[in-house]
Amino acid sequence: MRADVAVIGGGPAGATTAWALACGGVDVLILDRATFPRAKACAEYVSPAASRILDAMGALASVERAGAAQLTGMRIRAPSGVTFEGHFAAAHGYHGFRDRGLALPRVEFDALVLDRAIASGARVRQGCHVIGVAHDVHGQVSGVDAIDAVHGRVSVDARIVIGADGLRSIIARRLGLAHRARTPRRVAFVAHFRGVLGMGDAGEMHVERDGYVGLANVGFGRTNVAVVVPAPMARAAAGDAAGFLRRWIGGHPHLAERFARATRVTSVLTTGPFASHARRAAAPGAALVGDAADFFDPFTGEGIYAAMRGGEMLAPHVIASLRAPHPRAAARALRDYDRARRREFMGKWVVERLVGLAVGHAPVMNHVARALATRAGMADLLVGVAGDFVPPAEVLRARYLFDLVRPVGR
């Protein structure tokens, strides 16, 4: 097989990249080990800013027709029980493409986004597990080796290979770009339930001393339940993910009462550990996008938007690389993507890490919750940053940080 660009992974990152490239006249081949539609362990939250990209792709109307839930903001509960809420539509003056986030099961969402890549001209090979990266005589990436469900071992020649293959990216590992931080090392257990009491039109995050859980309406009368715990604690699951999830929820009375009559309607999927950040998102003849390039922690819900925005950003640099007059210029175009990506996401990365610090330390989280519960405008700004339409600089200003840490009531 041969293509100008081989995109490894057909999820939101790969599909968006392939869509943008195909719209630019590039011959694109997507390879994915799964067969769509397929389930995915994910909080399934789509930030307000992601609606702009979905609309550009022609997928927004389809996602909404599929029954996506509309989320007005986020409600966060600290270990102390103090709760604060932030809204996407607020008085701070910033507006997303939509004033609401979306939530739809990945089994539907990913298939709809992939369909847009196919409609734009991208080819897709499902059931094709990439196992290695090929290089030319100059050391530049020149394709991949894979095991195809139908044809067995196959080789794909490509001028550029895009790693959009998630947290355990084979492309990042084979190119020596993968890097995992020592902390925080967390693992998620994710399932859908029916009958969870008290679910409204805001997503929820409940931070406990032994982890946290996210709850969100995903339509169809279902609630996405994502319990995230330190990796050492996750070992207690010992092959019984469903039992671990049930015991964790049951161990927190304020949650247990809401699940008293709830029924789990999907299997429990696991993912992690997180805190993955590639040393670089580009190499000669290759680039990384989405979770393959960076995924810190699911608490702030950065995954789907970062994946789609990353693909949108990457495509012009790939086209420039394909059109470059010589190999050095081609490699420079991909390095330019890496620099642009850092500029785009650096502020959000800083915020994510500060939030991760608070979530991992109960006294800090309790103080932050008290501050934000009494200062609604600050909560709205933070939730807007998580919604990807408020600039991260708004919550990194000295005044904001001072108000966050100073004693409540002063």
Tab-separated table of C-alpha atoms in Angstrom:
chain	number	residue	atom	x	y	z
A	1	MET	CA	0.000	0.000	0.000
A	2	ARG	CA	1.085	3.552	-0.667
A	3	ALA	CA	-0.110	7.043	0.317
A	4	ASP	CA	1.238	10.556	0.612
A	5	VAL	CA	0.386	10.461	4.317
A	6	ALA	CA	-0.365	7.493	6.563
A	7	VAL	CA	-2.368	8.469	9.645
A	8	ILE	CA	-2.121	5.876	12.382
A	9	GLY	CA	-5.328	5.997	14.408
A	10	GLY	CA	-8.858	6.882	13.327
A	11	GLY	CA	-10.071	8.608	16.502
A	12	PRO	CA	-10.745	12.359	16.743
A	13	ALA	CA	-7.066	13.307	16.303
A	14	GLY	CA	-6.450	11.076	13.299
A	15	ALA	CA	-9.821	11.682	11.650
A	16	THR	CA	-9.528	15.466	11.970
A	17	THR	CA	-5.979	15.436	10.606
A	18	ALA	CA	-7.010	13.219	7.703
A	19	TRP	CA	-10.076	15.372	6.975
A	20	ALA	CA	-7.994	18.561	6.834
A	21	LEU	CA	-5.331	16.936	4.658
A	22	ALA	CA	-7.817	15.369	2.257
A	23	CYS	CA	-9.569	18.731	1.916
A	24	GLY	CA	-6.158	20.081	0.870
A	25	GLY	CA	-5.841	17.504	-1.900
A	26	VAL	CA	-3.502	15.105	-0.071
A	27	ASP	CA	-3.761	11.334	-0.578
A	28	VAL	CA	-4.377	10.103	2.991
A	29	LEU	CA	-4.654	6.580	4.340
A	30	ILE	CA	-5.930	6.009	7.907
A	31	LEU	CA	-4.887	2.785	9.613
A	32	ASP	CA	-6.642	1.678	12.805
A	33	ARG	CA	-6.395	-1.601	14.666
A	34	ALA	CA	-10.064	-1.393	15.668
A	35	THR	CA	-13.202	-1.790	13.595
A	36	PHE	CA	-15.595	1.151	13.906
A	37	PRO	CA	-17.897	1.792	15.628
A	38	ARG	CA	-15.980	0.911	18.769
A	39	ALA	CA	-16.154	1.931	22.421
A	40	LYS	CA	-13.374	3.941	24.050
A	41	ALA	CA	-12.509	4.666	27.681
A	42	CYS	CA	-13.101	8.409	27.853
A	43	ALA	CA	-15.015	11.059	29.798
A	44	GLU	CA	-16.769	11.780	26.446
A	45	TYR	CA	-16.817	15.523	27.081
A	46	VAL	CA	-16.533	17.822	24.055
A	47	SER	CA	-15.692	21.395	25.022
A	48	PRO	CA	-17.569	24.407	23.579
A	49	ALA	CA	-14.541	25.286	21.440
A	50	ALA	CA	-14.561	21.874	19.769
A	51	SER	CA	-17.970	22.661	18.264
A	52	ARG	CA	-16.254	25.105	15.896
A	53	ILE	CA	-14.101	22.323	14.455
A	54	LEU	CA	-17.028	19.925	14.273
A	55	ASP	CA	-18.992	22.578	12.408
A	56	ALA	CA	-16.138	23.165	9.944
A	57	MET	CA	-16.002	19.430	9.299
A	58	GLY	CA	-19.757	19.262	8.743
A	59	ALA	CA	-20.150	16.954	11.741
A	60	LEU	CA	-21.751	19.225	14.354
A	61	ALA	CA	-25.337	18.755	13.161
A	62	SER	CA	-24.824	14.987	12.994
A	63	VAL	CA	-23.425	14.882	16.535
A	64	GLU	CA	-26.382	16.863	17.855
A	65	ARG	CA	-28.904	14.748	15.906
A	66	ALA	CA	-27.294	11.649	17.406
A	67	GLY	CA	-28.579	12.789	20.803
A	68	ALA	CA	-25.545	14.497	22.324
A	69	ALA	CA	-26.260	15.933	25.766
A	70	GLN	CA	-25.829	19.701	26.178
A	71	LEU	CA	-23.657	20.699	29.166
A	72	THR	CA	-23.890	24.188	30.659
A	73	GLY	CA	-20.765	24.033	32.768
A	74	MET	CA	-19.038	22.074	35.519
A	75	ARG	CA	-19.756	21.424	39.191
A	76	ILE	CA	-16.769	20.449	41.342
A	77	ARG	CA	-16.901	18.975	44.845
A	78	ALA	CA	-13.824	18.974	47.110
A	79	PRO	CA	-13.018	16.241	49.653
A	80	SER	CA	-14.417	18.520	52.372
A	81	GLY	CA	-17.816	18.526	50.635
A	82	VAL	CA	-17.561	22.168	49.557
A	83	THR	CA	-18.904	22.549	46.013
A	84	PHE	CA	-18.495	25.261	43.410
A	85	GLU	CA	-19.929	25.610	39.917
A	86	GLY	CA	-18.752	27.447	36.818
A	87	HIS	CA	-20.776	28.169	33.694
A	88	PHE	CA	-19.787	28.443	30.046
A	89	ALA	CA	-22.195	31.337	29.490
A	90	ALA	CA	-20.972	33.916	32.011
A	91	ALA	CA	-20.342	37.599	32.595
A	92	HIS	CA	-16.586	37.484	31.890
A	93	GLY	CA	-17.167	38.466	28.249
A	94	TYR	CA	-15.665	35.405	26.568
A	95	HIS	CA	-17.807	33.227	24.340
A	96	GLY	CA	-17.257	29.832	22.810
A	97	PHE	CA	-18.524	28.831	19.384
A	98	ARG	CA	-21.444	27.510	21.423
A	99	ASP	CA	-22.316	28.383	25.015
A	100	ARG	CA	-22.578	24.698	25.860
A	101	GLY	CA	-20.373	21.672	25.766
A	102	LEU	CA	-21.462	18.362	24.283
A	103	ALA	CA	-21.299	14.786	25.512
A	104	LEU	CA	-21.885	11.765	23.302
A	105	PRO	CA	-20.660	8.174	23.663
A	106	ARG	CA	-17.430	7.686	21.771
A	107	VAL	CA	-18.901	4.708	19.955
A	108	GLU	CA	-21.131	7.201	18.108
A	109	PHE	CA	-18.931	10.307	18.206
A	110	ASP	CA	-15.799	8.765	16.701
A	111	ALA	CA	-17.717	7.071	13.890
A	112	LEU	CA	-19.346	10.386	12.924
A	113	VAL	CA	-16.019	12.239	12.845
A	114	LEU	CA	-14.346	9.432	10.901
A	115	ASP	CA	-17.192	9.549	8.379
A	116	ARG	CA	-16.300	13.192	7.645
A	117	ALA	CA	-12.707	12.222	6.903
A	118	ILE	CA	-13.939	9.530	4.517
A	119	ALA	CA	-16.361	11.961	2.867
A	120	SER	CA	-13.480	14.384	2.259
A	121	GLY	CA	-11.549	11.698	0.383
A	122	ALA	CA	-9.452	9.918	3.024
A	123	ARG	CA	-9.089	6.151	2.726
A	124	VAL	CA	-9.460	3.953	5.810
A	125	ARG	CA	-8.059	0.514	6.594
A	126	GLN	CA	-9.652	-0.913	9.744
A	127	GLY	CA	-8.431	-3.964	11.604
A	128	CYS	CA	-4.870	-2.991	10.706
A	129	HIS	CA	-2.442	-3.079	13.651
A	130	VAL	CA	0.732	-1.049	13.091
A	131	ILE	CA	3.744	-2.775	14.646
A	132	GLY	CA	6.722	-0.815	13.349
A	133	VAL	CA	8.076	2.219	11.535
A	134	ALA	CA	10.143	2.014	8.335
A	135	HIS	CA	13.017	4.386	7.472
A	136	ASP	CA	14.776	5.202	4.230
A	137	VAL	CA	18.560	5.163	3.702
A	138	HIS	CA	18.791	8.708	5.095
A	139	GLY	CA	17.065	7.772	8.342
A	140	GLN	CA	13.801	9.522	7.500
A	141	VAL	CA	10.498	7.819	8.248
A	142	SER	CA	9.183	6.270	5.049
A	143	GLY	CA	6.196	4.193	6.126
A	144	VAL	CA	4.971	1.587	8.573
A	145	ASP	CA	4.715	-2.168	8.952
A	146	ALA	CA	1.395	-3.574	10.078
A	147	ILE	CA	-0.599	-6.749	10.568
A	148	ASP	CA	-3.864	-6.616	8.672
A	149	ALA	CA	-6.846	-8.670	9.813
A	150	VAL	CA	-7.453	-9.856	6.233
A	151	HIS	CA	-4.082	-9.792	4.456
A	152	GLY	CA	-1.653	-10.557	7.248
A	153	ARG	CA	1.614	-8.644	7.389
A	154	VAL	CA	1.657	-5.608	5.125
A	155	SER	CA	3.897	-2.612	4.489
A	156	VAL	CA	2.650	0.897	3.828
A	157	ASP	CA	4.887	3.364	2.016
A	158	ALA	CA	4.211	6.994	2.938
A	159	ARG	CA	6.059	10.259	2.593
A	160	ILE	CA	4.856	11.266	6.050
A	161	VAL	CA	3.532	9.178	8.949
A	162	ILE	CA	1.217	10.745	11.530
A	163	GLY	CA	1.015	9.094	14.951
A	164	ALA	CA	-2.563	9.632	16.166
A	165	ASP	CA	-2.604	6.317	17.971
A	166	GLY	CA	-3.263	7.449	21.508
A	167	LEU	CA	-1.717	7.160	24.932
A	168	ARG	CA	0.349	4.075	24.095
A	169	SER	CA	1.427	5.364	20.682
A	170	ILE	CA	3.528	2.823	18.808
A	171	ILE	CA	4.776	5.645	16.577
A	172	ALA	CA	6.008	7.726	19.536
A	173	ARG	CA	7.714	4.677	21.057
A	174	ARG	CA	9.363	3.482	17.861
A	175	LEU	CA	10.734	6.985	17.202
A	176	GLY	CA	12.021	7.367	20.752
A	177	LEU	CA	9.742	10.347	21.424
A	178	ALA	CA	7.568	8.878	24.190
A	179	HIS	CA	8.048	10.178	27.723
A	180	ARG	CA	6.056	9.465	30.873
A	181	ALA	CA	6.214	11.618	33.961
A	182	ARG	CA	6.524	9.943	37.354
A	183	THR	CA	3.554	11.864	38.739
A	184	PRO	CA	0.633	11.916	38.712
A	185	ARG	CA	0.270	8.269	37.721
A	186	ARG	CA	-3.478	7.694	37.547
A	187	VAL	CA	-5.716	5.058	35.960
A	188	ALA	CA	-9.338	5.518	34.883
A	189	PHE	CA	-12.249	3.059	35.118
A	190	VAL	CA	-15.091	4.131	32.815
A	191	ALA	CA	-18.637	2.852	32.251
A	192	HIS	CA	-22.171	4.036	31.475
A	193	PHE	CA	-24.966	3.817	34.044
A	194	ARG	CA	-28.712	4.384	33.953
A	195	GLY	CA	-30.620	5.737	36.915
A	196	VAL	CA	-27.955	7.877	38.609
A	197	LEU	CA	-29.886	10.301	40.802
A	198	GLY	CA	-29.544	14.063	40.662
A	199	MET	CA	-27.937	14.415	37.244
A	200	GLY	CA	-28.474	17.890	35.783
A	201	ASP	CA	-27.173	19.774	32.779
A	202	ALA	CA	-23.673	20.360	34.210
A	203	GLY	CA	-20.819	17.905	34.289
A	204	GLU	CA	-19.633	16.919	37.759
A	205	MET	CA	-16.227	16.216	39.302
A	206	HIS	CA	-16.062	14.776	42.810
A	207	VAL	CA	-12.574	14.883	44.291
A	208	GLU	CA	-11.862	12.445	47.110
A	209	ARG	CA	-8.723	11.619	49.055
A	210	ASP	CA	-8.361	8.357	47.123
A	211	GLY	CA	-9.040	9.686	43.633
A	212	TYR	CA	-11.897	11.410	41.831
A	213	VAL	CA	-14.927	10.619	39.723
A	214	GLY	CA	-16.438	12.487	36.797
A	215	LEU	CA	-20.162	12.236	36.041
A	216	ALA	CA	-21.794	13.537	32.893
A	217	ASN	CA	-25.031	13.033	31.019
A	218	VAL	CA	-24.170	11.571	27.605
A	219	GLY	CA	-27.702	11.350	26.258
A	220	PHE	CA	-29.925	8.307	25.907
A	221	GLY	CA	-30.672	8.498	29.645
A	222	ARG	CA	-27.108	7.429	30.385
A	223	THR	CA	-24.434	8.857	32.668
A	224	ASN	CA	-20.744	8.534	31.896
A	225	VAL	CA	-18.976	7.518	35.116
A	226	ALA	CA	-15.186	7.822	35.137
A	227	VAL	CA	-13.384	6.911	38.370
A	228	VAL	CA	-9.721	7.951	38.343
A	229	VAL	CA	-7.354	6.660	41.021
A	230	PRO	CA	-3.599	6.502	41.653
A	231	ALA	CA	-1.983	3.689	39.676
A	232	PRO	CA	-0.916	1.681	42.765
A	233	MET	CA	-4.531	1.664	43.986
A	234	ALA	CA	-5.754	0.500	40.563
A	235	ARG	CA	-3.821	-2.731	41.027
A	236	ALA	CA	-6.480	-3.730	43.564
A	237	ALA	CA	-8.844	-4.233	40.606
A	238	ALA	CA	-6.913	-7.476	39.960
A	239	GLY	CA	-8.855	-8.303	36.815
A	240	ASP	CA	-12.211	-7.260	38.291
A	241	ALA	CA	-12.651	-3.713	36.973
A	242	ALA	CA	-16.422	-3.772	37.502
A	243	GLY	CA	-16.052	-4.844	41.117
A	244	PHE	CA	-13.407	-2.200	41.755
A	245	LEU	CA	-15.639	0.523	40.297
A	246	ARG	CA	-18.596	-0.639	42.386
A	247	ARG	CA	-16.547	-0.770	45.594
A	248	TRP	CA	-14.988	2.659	45.022
A	249	ILE	CA	-18.369	4.330	44.512
A	250	GLY	CA	-19.847	2.426	47.453
A	251	GLY	CA	-17.034	3.645	49.673
A	252	HIS	CA	-18.197	7.269	49.366
A	253	PRO	CA	-21.646	7.691	50.947
A	254	HIS	CA	-22.653	10.856	49.066
A	255	LEU	CA	-22.057	8.974	45.800
A	256	ALA	CA	-23.383	5.615	46.938
A	257	GLU	CA	-26.832	7.038	47.647
A	258	ARG	CA	-27.031	8.440	44.113
A	259	PHE	CA	-26.131	5.021	42.670
A	260	ALA	CA	-28.477	3.053	44.944
A	261	ARG	CA	-30.834	2.185	42.064
A	262	ALA	CA	-28.464	2.769	39.167
A	263	THR	CA	-27.683	0.028	36.671
A	264	ARG	CA	-24.433	-0.328	34.777
A	265	VAL	CA	-25.251	-0.774	31.076
A	266	THR	CA	-21.790	-1.113	29.532
A	267	SER	CA	-18.657	-3.017	30.391
A	268	VAL	CA	-16.024	-1.198	32.447
A	269	LEU	CA	-13.138	0.027	30.312
A	270	THR	CA	-9.782	1.055	31.745
A	271	THR	CA	-7.084	3.418	30.508
A	272	GLY	CA	-3.875	4.869	31.873
A	273	PRO	CA	-1.537	5.533	33.515
A	274	PHE	CA	-1.584	9.094	32.223
A	275	ALA	CA	0.972	11.919	32.423
A	276	SER	CA	2.363	11.272	28.947
A	277	HIS	CA	4.183	14.030	27.082
A	278	ALA	CA	6.315	13.421	23.978
A	279	ARG	CA	9.768	14.949	23.963
A	280	ARG	CA	8.970	16.324	20.530
A	281	ALA	CA	5.867	16.060	18.366
A	282	ALA	CA	7.818	15.833	15.120
A	283	ALA	CA	10.699	13.940	13.527
A	284	PRO	CA	11.920	13.746	9.908
A	285	GLY	CA	8.964	12.304	8.006
A	286	ALA	CA	6.702	11.965	11.031
A	287	ALA	CA	4.561	13.874	13.531
A	288	LEU	CA	2.436	13.138	16.589
A	289	VAL	CA	-1.014	14.512	17.371
A	290	GLY	CA	-3.619	14.100	20.104
A	291	ASP	CA	-2.943	11.792	23.054
A	292	ALA	CA	0.087	10.366	21.213
A	293	ALA	CA	1.747	13.754	21.701
A	294	ASP	CA	0.385	14.779	25.094
A	295	PHE	CA	-2.133	13.708	27.693
A	296	PHE	CA	-1.630	14.832	31.274
A	297	ASP	CA	-4.805	13.896	33.146
A	298	PRO	CA	-8.529	13.657	32.314
A	299	PHE	CA	-9.690	16.026	35.080
A	300	THR	CA	-9.855	19.154	32.912
A	301	GLY	CA	-11.266	17.305	29.909
A	302	GLU	CA	-8.619	18.440	27.446
A	303	GLY	CA	-8.553	15.278	25.344
A	304	ILE	CA	-11.043	15.600	22.490
A	305	TYR	CA	-10.559	19.310	21.821
A	306	ALA	CA	-6.752	19.040	21.965
A	307	ALA	CA	-6.914	16.095	19.577
A	308	MET	CA	-9.084	17.881	17.027
A	309	ARG	CA	-7.343	21.253	17.329
A	310	GLY	CA	-3.995	19.514	17.025
A	311	GLY	CA	-5.096	17.810	13.809
A	312	GLU	CA	-6.400	21.089	12.432
A	313	MET	CA	-3.050	22.747	13.205
A	314	LEU	CA	-0.921	19.901	11.894
A	315	ALA	CA	-2.416	19.641	8.405
A	316	PRO	CA	-0.954	22.870	6.906
A	317	HIS	CA	2.511	21.946	8.155
A	318	VAL	CA	2.221	18.478	6.612
A	319	ILE	CA	1.166	20.001	3.299
A	320	ALA	CA	4.117	22.418	3.478
A	321	SER	CA	6.435	19.491	4.177
A	322	LEU	CA	5.100	17.526	1.209
A	323	ARG	CA	5.652	20.536	-1.050
A	324	ALA	CA	9.096	21.408	0.311
A	325	PRO	CA	11.893	21.614	-2.302
A	326	HIS	CA	14.408	19.545	-0.301
A	327	PRO	CA	14.496	17.229	2.745
A	328	ARG	CA	15.768	19.863	5.172
A	329	ALA	CA	12.878	22.181	4.316
A	330	ALA	CA	10.447	19.260	4.673
A	331	ALA	CA	11.773	18.460	8.148
A	332	ARG	CA	11.679	22.149	9.106
A	333	ALA	CA	7.978	22.374	8.217
A	334	LEU	CA	7.195	19.583	10.697
A	335	ARG	CA	9.401	21.160	13.370
A	336	ASP	CA	7.419	24.352	12.859
A	337	TYR	CA	4.291	22.377	13.775
A	338	ASP	CA	5.906	21.264	17.005
A	339	ARG	CA	6.727	24.869	17.901
A	340	ALA	CA	3.247	26.102	16.932
A	341	ARG	CA	1.676	23.360	18.995
A	342	ARG	CA	3.676	24.352	22.067
A	343	ARG	CA	2.656	27.983	21.647
A	344	GLU	CA	-0.989	26.983	21.250
A	345	PHE	CA	-1.237	24.667	24.250
A	346	MET	CA	1.447	25.828	26.690
A	347	GLY	CA	-0.893	27.976	28.781
A	348	LYS	CA	-3.415	25.157	29.066
A	349	TRP	CA	-0.664	22.726	30.024
A	350	VAL	CA	0.349	25.003	32.899
A	351	VAL	CA	-3.263	25.243	34.096
A	352	GLU	CA	-3.728	21.473	33.843
A	353	ARG	CA	-0.666	20.864	35.973
A	354	LEU	CA	-1.742	23.372	38.616
A	355	VAL	CA	-5.170	21.729	38.732
A	356	GLY	CA	-3.487	18.322	38.960
A	357	LEU	CA	-1.474	19.552	41.940
A	358	ALA	CA	-4.642	20.688	43.732
A	359	VAL	CA	-6.544	17.490	42.937
A	360	GLY	CA	-3.745	15.387	44.394
A	361	HIS	CA	-3.595	17.270	47.709
A	362	ALA	CA	-6.842	17.408	49.689
A	363	PRO	CA	-5.995	20.496	51.814
A	364	VAL	CA	-5.146	22.481	48.677
A	365	MET	CA	-8.302	21.312	46.899
A	366	ASN	CA	-10.442	22.166	49.910
A	367	HIS	CA	-9.038	25.690	50.055
A	368	VAL	CA	-9.455	26.252	46.309
A	369	ALA	CA	-13.059	25.025	46.476
A	370	ARG	CA	-13.861	27.428	49.334
A	371	ALA	CA	-12.363	30.309	47.357
A	372	LEU	CA	-14.219	29.519	44.145
A	373	ALA	CA	-17.502	28.776	45.926
A	374	THR	CA	-17.568	32.379	47.183
A	375	ARG	CA	-16.188	33.988	44.001
A	376	ALA	CA	-18.407	32.814	41.174
A	377	GLY	CA	-16.690	34.957	38.547
A	378	MET	CA	-13.410	33.180	39.209
A	379	ALA	CA	-15.114	29.796	38.906
A	380	ASP	CA	-16.611	30.815	35.559
A	381	LEU	CA	-13.164	31.815	34.262
A	382	LEU	CA	-11.609	28.522	35.308
A	383	VAL	CA	-14.399	26.483	33.736
A	384	GLY	CA	-14.113	28.637	30.599
A	385	VAL	CA	-10.419	27.756	30.374
A	386	ALA	CA	-11.366	24.095	30.695
A	387	GLY	CA	-13.905	24.775	27.933
A	388	ASP	CA	-11.031	25.996	25.715
A	389	PHE	CA	-12.502	29.419	24.916
A	390	VAL	CA	-11.181	31.549	27.810
A	391	PRO	CA	-7.429	32.241	27.426
A	392	PRO	CA	-5.420	30.393	30.095
A	393	ALA	CA	-3.649	33.670	30.876
A	394	GLU	CA	-6.846	34.830	32.604
A	395	VAL	CA	-6.340	32.328	35.433
A	396	LEU	CA	-2.555	32.591	35.454
A	397	ARG	CA	-2.576	36.312	36.219
A	398	ALA	CA	-0.984	37.258	39.534
A	399	ARG	CA	-4.231	38.794	40.791
A	400	TYR	CA	-6.278	35.672	40.030
A	401	LEU	CA	-3.745	33.396	41.709
A	402	PHE	CA	-3.513	35.713	44.718
A	403	ASP	CA	-7.303	35.718	45.120
A	404	LEU	CA	-7.264	31.933	44.819
A	405	VAL	CA	-4.751	31.384	47.627
A	406	ARG	CA	-5.661	34.180	50.026
A	407	PRO	CA	-7.879	33.237	52.970
A	408	VAL	CA	-11.575	33.257	52.167
A	409	GLY	CA	-13.428	36.260	53.603
A	410	ARG	CA	-10.573	38.732	53.128
